[in-house]
């Protein structure tokens, strides 16, 4: 059976858990990561030298990096409906998945560590303000895209890209900052609420 190494509180682990829910894929989960089993031990570093979760073991196959993992699972377990084979449709999903892990993640990093994790090293008011403004600018890009599609992030149909994007939006909603009014984002989250994976692993009160 598929093994998922990583704590459920991690946004990156939740991408994998939600993808498994969409694919109706059974798995076993072990709670690795800060607060649980420490990842800086030889046993874990042999699987992922970055000492980060998630990691999966699918038989002999070991993989880290959450977005690579969700792409692998969709490819391996009949997830064409989730991650289309058509090159243009696939590239449109990839665009949003890659944007999430690079541009969007970078924008929130400082303010999230400051306001949610209460990191003493991230309490510079000017940096918090800059990070808030940057995060809001990225949220406005999501709002614009959802206004265009009127449905999901990469188009008319739910896709793999909605998993990291919705988890990011949930993080924004769960972070105690001033939220701009984003009606298309609100409608999107309501649209996603029919999905069990979303209810279990995304909009469940965890930032
Ligand atoms: N780019 C990596 C980032 C993974 C990451 O940042 N994981 C965090 C949890 S969200 C982690 O492992 N932190 C160390 C720890 O919890 O011990 C991915 O997408 O998988």
Tab-separated table of C-alpha atoms and ligand atoms in Angstrom:
chain	number	residue	atom	x	y	z
A	1	UNK	CA	0.000	0.000	0.000
A	2	UNK	CA	1.083	3.595	-0.662
A	3	UNK	CA	2.934	5.101	2.328
A	4	UNK	CA	2.733	8.829	3.021
A	5	UNK	CA	5.359	10.202	5.395
A	6	UNK	CA	4.290	13.542	6.809
A	7	UNK	CA	2.036	15.192	9.363
A	8	UNK	CA	-1.498	16.193	8.379
A	9	UNK	CA	-0.985	19.767	9.598
A	10	UNK	CA	1.505	20.405	6.747
A	11	UNK	CA	-0.010	22.173	3.734
A	12	UNK	CA	2.295	20.172	1.466
A	13	UNK	CA	1.280	16.849	2.985
A	14	UNK	CA	-2.373	17.867	2.640
A	15	UNK	CA	-1.887	18.262	-1.129
A	16	UNK	CA	-0.985	14.566	-1.233
A	17	UNK	CA	-3.804	13.491	1.105
A	18	UNK	CA	-6.401	15.419	-0.901
A	19	UNK	CA	-5.093	13.944	-4.181
A	20	UNK	CA	-5.429	10.448	-2.692
A	21	UNK	CA	-9.016	11.282	-1.723
A	22	UNK	CA	-9.795	12.387	-5.291
A	23	UNK	CA	-8.284	9.181	-6.689
A	24	UNK	CA	-9.966	7.017	-4.007
A	25	UNK	CA	-6.496	5.711	-3.275
A	26	UNK	CA	-5.882	3.874	-0.004
A	27	UNK	CA	-2.728	4.810	1.911
A	28	UNK	CA	-0.942	4.484	5.219
A	29	UNK	CA	0.329	7.670	6.836
A	30	UNK	CA	3.156	8.217	9.305
A	31	UNK	CA	3.426	11.512	11.185
A	32	UNK	CA	6.875	12.849	10.322
A	33	UNK	CA	7.846	16.524	10.640
A	34	UNK	CA	8.307	19.029	13.438
A	35	UNK	CA	6.224	18.132	16.485
A	36	UNK	CA	6.216	14.459	15.421
A	37	UNK	CA	9.043	12.157	14.250
A	38	UNK	CA	12.083	14.370	13.572
A	39	UNK	CA	13.144	14.338	9.924
A	40	UNK	CA	16.839	15.087	10.521
A	41	UNK	CA	17.658	11.461	11.260
A	42	UNK	CA	19.564	9.112	8.933
A	43	UNK	CA	16.501	6.925	8.306
A	44	UNK	CA	14.503	9.883	6.963
A	45	UNK	CA	17.413	11.693	5.279
A	46	UNK	CA	18.044	8.555	3.236
A	47	UNK	CA	14.564	9.100	1.759
A	48	UNK	CA	14.711	12.891	1.441
A	49	UNK	CA	18.027	14.709	1.966
A	50	UNK	CA	16.045	17.953	2.448
A	51	UNK	CA	14.593	16.594	5.714
A	52	UNK	CA	11.156	17.740	4.606
A	53	UNK	CA	7.698	16.242	4.310
A	54	UNK	CA	5.912	14.899	2.365
A	55	UNK	CA	7.693	11.815	1.118
A	56	UNK	CA	5.908	8.864	-0.433
A	57	UNK	CA	6.928	5.258	-0.770
A	58	UNK	CA	5.017	3.369	-3.440
A	59	UNK	CA	6.540	-0.079	-3.279
A	60	UNK	CA	10.244	0.511	-3.932
A	61	UNK	CA	9.591	3.925	-5.463
A	62	UNK	CA	10.404	6.880	-3.197
A	63	UNK	CA	9.494	10.485	-4.082
A	64	UNK	CA	9.627	13.914	-2.415
A	65	UNK	CA	8.376	17.382	-3.450
A	66	UNK	CA	4.626	17.662	-2.974
A	67	UNK	CA	3.793	18.848	-6.486
A	68	UNK	CA	5.874	16.093	-8.081
A	69	UNK	CA	4.101	13.603	-5.825
A	70	UNK	CA	0.592	14.704	-6.804
A	71	UNK	CA	1.532	14.612	-10.507
A	72	UNK	CA	2.977	11.116	-10.045
A	73	UNK	CA	-0.143	9.861	-8.263
A	74	UNK	CA	-2.441	11.232	-10.968
A	75	UNK	CA	-0.244	9.653	-13.663
A	76	UNK	CA	0.108	6.313	-11.910
A	77	UNK	CA	-3.475	5.877	-10.675
A	78	UNK	CA	-5.763	6.774	-13.580
A	79	UNK	CA	-5.990	10.446	-12.794
A	80	UNK	CA	-6.219	11.643	-16.418
A	81	UNK	CA	-9.493	13.336	-15.522
A	82	UNK	CA	-7.574	15.281	-12.871
A	83	UNK	CA	-4.345	15.912	-14.802
A	84	UNK	CA	-5.273	15.918	-18.498
A	85	UNK	CA	-3.129	14.241	-21.141
A	86	UNK	CA	-3.762	16.965	-23.719
A	87	UNK	CA	-0.515	19.029	-23.780
A	88	UNK	CA	-2.268	22.413	-23.626
A	89	UNK	CA	-4.636	21.436	-20.840
A	90	UNK	CA	-1.809	19.812	-18.904
A	91	UNK	CA	0.440	22.845	-19.348
A	92	UNK	CA	-2.324	25.116	-18.057
A	93	UNK	CA	-2.537	22.965	-14.880
A	94	UNK	CA	1.242	22.964	-14.552
A	95	UNK	CA	1.379	26.726	-14.895
A	96	UNK	CA	-0.776	27.190	-11.778
A	97	UNK	CA	0.882	24.343	-9.843
A	98	UNK	CA	4.345	25.803	-10.498
A	99	UNK	CA	3.184	29.344	-9.783
A	100	UNK	CA	1.815	28.217	-6.432
A	101	UNK	CA	5.075	26.666	-5.285
A	102	UNK	CA	7.241	29.543	-6.517
A	103	UNK	CA	5.591	32.964	-6.723
A	104	UNK	CA	2.608	32.519	-4.415
A	105	UNK	CA	4.481	30.655	-1.663
A	106	UNK	CA	7.228	33.248	-1.665
A	107	UNK	CA	4.725	36.058	-1.190
A	108	UNK	CA	3.198	34.721	2.009
A	109	UNK	CA	6.233	33.186	3.656
A	110	UNK	CA	7.229	36.106	5.927
A	111	UNK	CA	3.799	37.151	7.145
A	112	UNK	CA	2.685	33.556	7.710
A	113	UNK	CA	5.724	32.842	9.878
A	114	UNK	CA	5.104	36.107	11.735
A	115	UNK	CA	1.361	35.898	12.401
A	116	UNK	CA	0.599	32.176	12.456
A	117	UNK	CA	3.826	30.522	13.548
A	118	UNK	CA	4.780	33.516	15.767
A	119	UNK	CA	8.406	33.182	14.743
A	120	UNK	CA	10.585	35.623	16.752
A	121	UNK	CA	12.841	35.977	13.688
A	122	UNK	CA	9.929	37.280	11.570
A	123	UNK	CA	8.551	40.241	13.503
A	124	UNK	CA	9.841	43.205	11.482
A	125	UNK	CA	6.706	45.366	10.888
A	126	UNK	CA	7.981	46.665	7.533
A	127	UNK	CA	8.609	43.102	6.248
A	128	UNK	CA	5.186	42.007	7.511
A	129	UNK	CA	3.563	44.899	5.659
A	130	UNK	CA	5.475	44.123	2.455
A	131	UNK	CA	4.607	40.433	2.634
A	132	UNK	CA	0.905	41.251	3.235
A	133	UNK	CA	0.854	43.543	0.200
A	134	UNK	CA	2.622	40.966	-1.932
A	135	UNK	CA	0.251	38.204	-0.827
A	136	UNK	CA	-2.760	40.433	-1.589
A	137	UNK	CA	-1.355	41.133	-5.066
A	138	UNK	CA	-1.080	37.402	-5.739
A	139	UNK	CA	-4.584	36.789	-4.387
A	140	UNK	CA	-5.840	39.418	-6.851
A	141	UNK	CA	-4.289	37.353	-9.672
A	142	UNK	CA	-6.249	34.309	-8.473
A	143	UNK	CA	-9.418	36.418	-8.255
A	144	UNK	CA	-8.879	37.621	-11.851
A	145	UNK	CA	-8.373	34.086	-13.146
A	146	UNK	CA	-11.461	32.752	-11.356
A	147	UNK	CA	-13.537	35.597	-12.768
A	148	UNK	CA	-12.374	34.549	-16.230
A	149	UNK	CA	-13.091	30.808	-15.840
A	150	UNK	CA	-16.187	31.236	-13.644
A	151	UNK	CA	-15.355	27.757	-12.376
A	152	UNK	CA	-11.938	26.328	-11.510
A	153	UNK	CA	-8.397	27.651	-11.614
A	154	UNK	CA	-7.321	26.037	-14.899
A	155	UNK	CA	-10.687	26.155	-16.653
A	156	UNK	CA	-14.181	24.661	-16.583
A	157	UNK	CA	-13.287	21.429	-14.824
A	158	UNK	CA	-11.755	20.623	-11.457
A	159	UNK	CA	-8.087	19.664	-11.955
A	160	UNK	CA	-4.949	18.812	-10.037
A	161	UNK	CA	-4.066	22.523	-9.987
A	162	UNK	CA	-7.066	23.278	-7.779
A	163	UNK	CA	-5.530	21.277	-4.936
A	164	UNK	CA	-2.451	23.461	-4.234
A	165	UNK	CA	-4.352	26.621	-5.141
A	166	UNK	CA	-7.291	25.983	-2.811
A	167	UNK	CA	-4.930	25.014	0.010
A	168	UNK	CA	-3.142	28.324	-0.513
A	169	UNK	CA	-6.411	30.255	-0.473
A	170	UNK	CA	-7.403	28.441	2.716
A	171	UNK	CA	-4.097	29.514	4.254
A	172	UNK	CA	-4.828	33.119	3.313
A	173	UNK	CA	-8.317	32.941	4.830
A	174	UNK	CA	-6.972	31.335	8.018
A	175	UNK	CA	-4.200	33.905	8.537
A	176	UNK	CA	-5.262	36.783	10.798
A	177	UNK	CA	-4.757	39.730	8.457
A	178	UNK	CA	-7.024	42.185	6.697
A	179	UNK	CA	-8.623	40.279	3.808
A	180	UNK	CA	-9.600	42.128	0.667
A	181	UNK	CA	-13.009	41.383	-0.811
A	182	UNK	CA	-12.577	38.592	-3.408
A	183	UNK	CA	-16.033	37.398	-4.506
A	184	UNK	CA	-14.803	34.983	-7.200
A	185	UNK	CA	-12.465	33.360	-4.670
A	186	UNK	CA	-15.344	33.021	-2.180
A	187	UNK	CA	-17.572	31.459	-4.851
A	188	UNK	CA	-14.739	29.086	-5.803
A	189	UNK	CA	-14.305	27.856	-2.245
A	190	UNK	CA	-18.079	27.290	-2.014
A	191	UNK	CA	-17.927	25.363	-5.309
A	192	UNK	CA	-15.155	23.146	-3.932
A	193	UNK	CA	-17.068	22.376	-0.743
A	194	UNK	CA	-18.886	19.497	-2.456
A	195	UNK	CA	-15.592	17.572	-2.550
A	196	UNK	CA	-14.793	15.295	0.361
A	197	UNK	CA	-11.029	15.769	-0.031
A	198	UNK	CA	-11.486	19.533	0.264
A	199	UNK	CA	-13.592	19.205	3.404
A	200	UNK	CA	-11.206	16.714	5.017
A	201	UNK	CA	-7.829	18.195	4.139
A	202	UNK	CA	-8.275	21.782	2.971
A	203	UNK	CA	-11.049	23.834	4.567
A	204	UNK	CA	-10.822	22.100	7.918
A	205	UNK	CA	-9.638	24.946	10.149
A	206	UNK	CA	-5.920	24.275	9.601
A	207	UNK	CA	-4.032	27.243	8.115
B	1	LIG	N1	8.975	22.152	-1.607
B	1	LIG	C1	8.633	21.184	-0.613
B	1	LIG	C2	8.432	21.911	0.696
B	1	LIG	C3	8.129	20.942	1.817
B	1	LIG	C4	8.015	21.669	3.145
B	1	LIG	O1	8.238	22.887	3.271
B	1	LIG	N2	7.659	20.890	4.165
B	1	LIG	C5	7.603	21.411	5.510
B	1	LIG	C6	6.197	21.192	6.094
B	1	LIG	S1	4.975	22.094	5.169
B	1	LIG	C7	8.596	20.632	6.371
B	1	LIG	O2	8.888	19.489	6.086
B	1	LIG	N3	9.115	21.267	7.425
B	1	LIG	C8	10.048	20.620	8.317
B	1	LIG	C9	9.383	19.830	9.389
B	1	LIG	O3	8.148	19.877	9.564
B	1	LIG	O4	10.111	19.119	10.099
B	1	LIG	C10	7.349	20.442	-1.041
B	1	LIG	O5	6.512	21.073	-1.712
B	1	LIG	O6	7.198	19.253	-0.734
